[in-house]
Amino acid sequence: MEVDDVKKTAAVMLTFVLLLGLVPTFSGLVSAMYGTKIIDGSLSDWTSADLIAAGKDNGQAGANLDRLYVSWDDQYLYIAIKTNNTGSWDVAYGIGIDIDPGTGNGYVSGGDSWGRSVEFSNGFAPDYEIYFWWGWDSGMGTDNFNTYTGSGWNYNSISGVGGSFAYTGDTSTGLQTVEIKIPWSALGGKPEKVAVMAWVTGSGGSAVDSLPVDPAIDYTDIGNEWGDTDTFTSMAVLYVAPKTIDGNLSDWSDADLVAVGRDNGQDGANLDKMYVSWDDQYLYIAIKTNNTGSWNVAYGIGIDVDPGTGNGYTSGGDSWGRNVEFANGFAVDYELYFWWGWDSGMGTDNFNTYTGSGWNYNSISGVGGSFAYTGDTSTGLQTLEIAIPWSALGGKRSRFAVMSWITGSSGSAVDSLPVDPAIDYTDIGNEWGDTDTFTSMLVGEWFLMADLTVGMSGPGVVGLNRNAVYNVTVRNEGSLPAQNASVAVYVNDTLAANWTISLGAGESRWFTFTWKPNATGLYTIRAVVDRENAIPEASESNNEFTMNVQVVWVGNIDVDGNPDDWVSPDITPNSYTVQDGYFIWRDAENDQKTDKDPYLPGGSSSHADLTEVGVTKDDRYVYFLFKFKDMSNIKIGDNGATFIAVPIDYKKGGGETFAGRMDTRTVIAWDIQMAINLGGKQYVGQTKATAPAGDSLTSLLYFIDPSGKVVKVDGAMVGIDLEENAIEVRVPVSVFEGAKEFSFQVATGFSYGEGVWNFGNDFADDGISDIVDTISTESTVKELADNVPDYYVRIRMDNIIEGGSVVSVKLQRLMAFQNAFVMHNRYYGVRHFEKDYGRYTELDGQLKNMPLTDDMTKRLNELENEVMDLLRLYNEGKELIDSPNYAFGASLKIYRAYTGLKKVVSEMEAMLEKAQSGELEREKYMQELAKNLTKTIDGNLDDWSVQPVAVDETGYGQDGANLKALYVDYDDQFLYIAITTENKASWRIAYGIALDYKDGGYTTGQDSWARKVSFSRGVDAQLYFFWNGEFFGDKGTGNITSAQFMLWNDGSWKYEELKWVGFYAYTGGAENGLQTLEIAIPWKALGVKPGEINVVAYVTGQGAGDSAVDSLPLQDAVKDTDPGQEWGDADTFTQFATVTIE
């Protein structure tokens, strides 16, 4: 047969693997592909290899998810969502991230970080949630990165943890795309795998769509999905760890599967599957066979690093002289070969490089790679794993092609992956000796390009003939290095500075240039990188940055944030002076509110701790200075950055509240208010800035009128220098309309978009002041005890500041309060006392006719005496309330009387409910039962005379989970059990005791508290105690918060609160955890007084699915893994302490 007769020329080109039909099953594992992404809202740099979930159309125009993409590199986890939205609705987009899927550690139920009815099961428990709010008429709003603490959530923004996001969409069609990058450091480091899921909810309720699609959402009844509870079981689990080259393919998944073979009937030469994956360092290839015999064969793999060009080997005999050729634009640049001997197994390995006219030969290890395999001389090669460094392939390749085949000791191929038309599977016997021309190599693609961006920071307003310094930052956001890139800066199109740089992937550099303008006016400064477009980039639209700079006349003060041009008098804290035309107030340090410190940048509120306020004037402007203790913890644009509200009253006035929605009223009626918002949208990420007054609530400086409308103030500007801990503002004299006096107040807060952080309800205005610091002679907490800052500054001015004072309105407000208090009690207090006194009389009669405990009867008598005292107070107050000289004292008596009576009535209603509910009878029963105890159940074991039935003599255990001794005793009516510990810390854990005293019982699965605890003998009862100690920063309460008694009954557990069955007491607290535990259980509760009882005590983790970490008797079940891993394994107890009951 002639060679030409057997050449196959069919042309088939396959894209890499993740076409929609091959998106993996999401209940299993998928592998997110390695690659850096540009966060700009465009998904052009996401490939099919990054797609992990395709959505299902739910018919909701404004809440319809389409695609979920995931990628990663060494620094970041990247997530992208595409929607099918055609409308803009009020919705929340949520993303859950589980860093240890399968363990169940994390949030599972009870309302997620945004209070949505979204829950998780099937081993999934997110440790982090990302949320975005989309407003139907406002578009993208709040973003959150929330961390589960074990009992609640810590809230932050995406930028607050070092991440970023970008999106596309508008208020017509809603969100279209969103891209996010989260640093691995924010996720506690890069794990082996993560689970990811995205969903859409409304302003409350549950999800109406998810990616991956989950059975929790009923797409046939989507209208009712807004308000139910959804328990997700189908998060996408993603491998992000490098492949382990060991011959075991368990860390390869369906997402890596690129080709499935065809059975050729050859026992020792039968390919089954080929896998391909990659990361920053290596290209990974794996092969699985269907071999059942061991033959003399060669396994070949071809790699084309520039498919479509035809550059490389095509014909004439490959690197091992086999009749394997290539066409259809494919030409291999590298071949890998392995020889398998029928009686010797794996032999030679080669990594061969095509030179253009021949081959250079090396081994795989010789180029820095590695391989591993499974198989033997009975069944032949079974699996083969290979790692080839990108450096051996000439560097990273954004597009490449791969193919594998089997040949004999010569000749051509008898099988290939992908299956290729060159091989005639209907005549496989003749395939050993023909020539095969492959046309169906598998093409892989990933995003891999340089991408240069440029930014610039510096003052937006510059003084005439003053030096201005600007920083230019150039960054390579792409995945390939950029060599000899040009950087240039232009001022009004005139070249001002230029440089040439080379940047590696992810690298950045910055430069400075100084500009001294010689004329006032508006200038445009433009920074450009790669202006010649000489470097291929992922995006050519981000190579330029432009900013406008206003050059202005400069007066007494350079408004740049540097306070060196202000006087610095030596005055004591909480006092003021007027000196040389300057008013200076020196505020005490550390007098601010600190409630929010744990959630702020740097864990500190020092950037809002006001230390100085200054005012001065020249012929054009009034200048303000605000100094703070330490602003090094923030940058401009941070969530929680400094916010300053300054209401100014210079004429009749009309404004009543502080800017920023501070939930606080001013004590002056103001005419104009200036606000400095360092958490706005200008100069984000910088530490220095100057800017004119803006027209937005997110401008660095803006002014509002009493109606809350932003007003334009030409000539006003702000200067910020966080390194100097100072902010300067100038206001044109014309704003004051010729006034010679004005008053102002100062309030600081933590910026949050257009407003400030709330100190009460986190998500609503609530009347609790959000001021962090203000001018006052007291601490801010004391000053705002009544929610009103009483101090304001009064300024007198002419050509200069001539005088000033600090005024308090506390006395006037106190008088007004007293008058309001008298009026309140004259009408409201009198009416409510008389109404509640009638209710008291009714309750007193009912309770006296009911059987009560001795304690309740005693308390009822005490309450009757209290009411007599309250009635006397009420009558005295009512008699004098209309006498002007005695009205306030009388109103106090009425207030004490009616509020005290309300408490009495509330207590009596609780007593009545208790008597009617049956709880009283249970208490009486337990009181009678307690009389039969022969031990005092108080946690003190001094009255125990028996020896322990189990003791840990080895010191095994952990600081907060360390059992020492187990005691068991009994009498005719009770079983007594006690444990002691050697705890040195208070941890959040559960103490369990299992009892076996009859045939049958629970043995395996999850026990009564869903712990992974099993027993070699059936247990008939369990006791559990929950110790609420420290858990991941949450200190807990340091005591037992739950105690239960459970009986195994016909295959299930019957639950009782221990306080209604038996008795217990303990010692210990928040410092050292549980120390002793003493318990008494009636034999009646156990159903029998047995002849023998078997007992084991143990400590487990705080949640369902946890297992034991210590036990008495001490046994291998709690010592079979590393102590840190014991919390999550499964334990079977085989040793019990046996006690004979006589």
mmCIF file of C-alpha atoms in Angstrom, residues 84 152-153 158 185 234 241 253 300 302 370 439 482 545 596 629 667-668 738 829 840 867 883 909 960 992 1030:
data_model
loop_
_atom_site.group_PDB
_atom_site.id
_atom_site.type_symbol
_atom_site.label_atom_id
_atom_site.label_comp_id
_atom_site.label_asym_id
_atom_site.label_seq_id
_atom_site.Cartn_x
_atom_site.Cartn_y
_atom_site.Cartn_z
ATOM 1 C CA ASN A 84 -29.411 38.044 30.957
ATOM 2 C CA GLY A 152 -21.985 36.263 63.203
ATOM 3 C CA TRP A 153 -20.302 38.326 60.494
ATOM 4 C CA ILE A 158 -14.124 44.664 48.760
ATOM 5 C CA SER A 185 -4.717 36.891 51.926
ATOM 6 C CA SER A 234 -24.686 22.467 44.684
ATOM 7 C CA ALA A 241 -3.663 23.866 43.935
ATOM 8 C CA SER A 253 -11.531 16.651 37.112
ATOM 9 C CA GLY A 300 3.883 10.044 21.940
ATOM 10 C CA GLY A 302 2.953 16.484 20.318
ATOM 11 C CA SER A 370 8.654 15.532 35.823
ATOM 12 C CA THR A 439 -5.405 17.126 11.486
ATOM 13 C CA ALA A 482 6.347 44.696 28.688
ATOM 14 C CA PHE A 545 -4.936 59.401 32.354
ATOM 15 C CA LYS A 596 -16.467 51.083 65.754
ATOM 16 C CA LYS A 629 -4.592 62.736 66.132
ATOM 17 C CA VAL A 667 -27.983 73.830 68.218
ATOM 18 C CA ILE A 668 -27.611 76.694 65.750
ATOM 19 C CA GLY A 738 -21.023 91.052 54.421
ATOM 20 C CA GLY A 829 -47.686 60.049 83.693
ATOM 21 C CA TYR A 840 -52.390 45.838 89.216
ATOM 22 C CA VAL A 867 -47.056 49.490 95.211
ATOM 23 C CA SER A 883 -47.348 74.532 91.914
ATOM 24 C CA GLU A 909 -48.178 39.353 84.393
ATOM 25 C CA GLY A 960 -9.726 24.615 76.447
ATOM 26 C CA GLY A 992 -21.001 14.843 76.287
ATOM 27 C CA GLU A 1030 -14.296 31.965 72.850
#
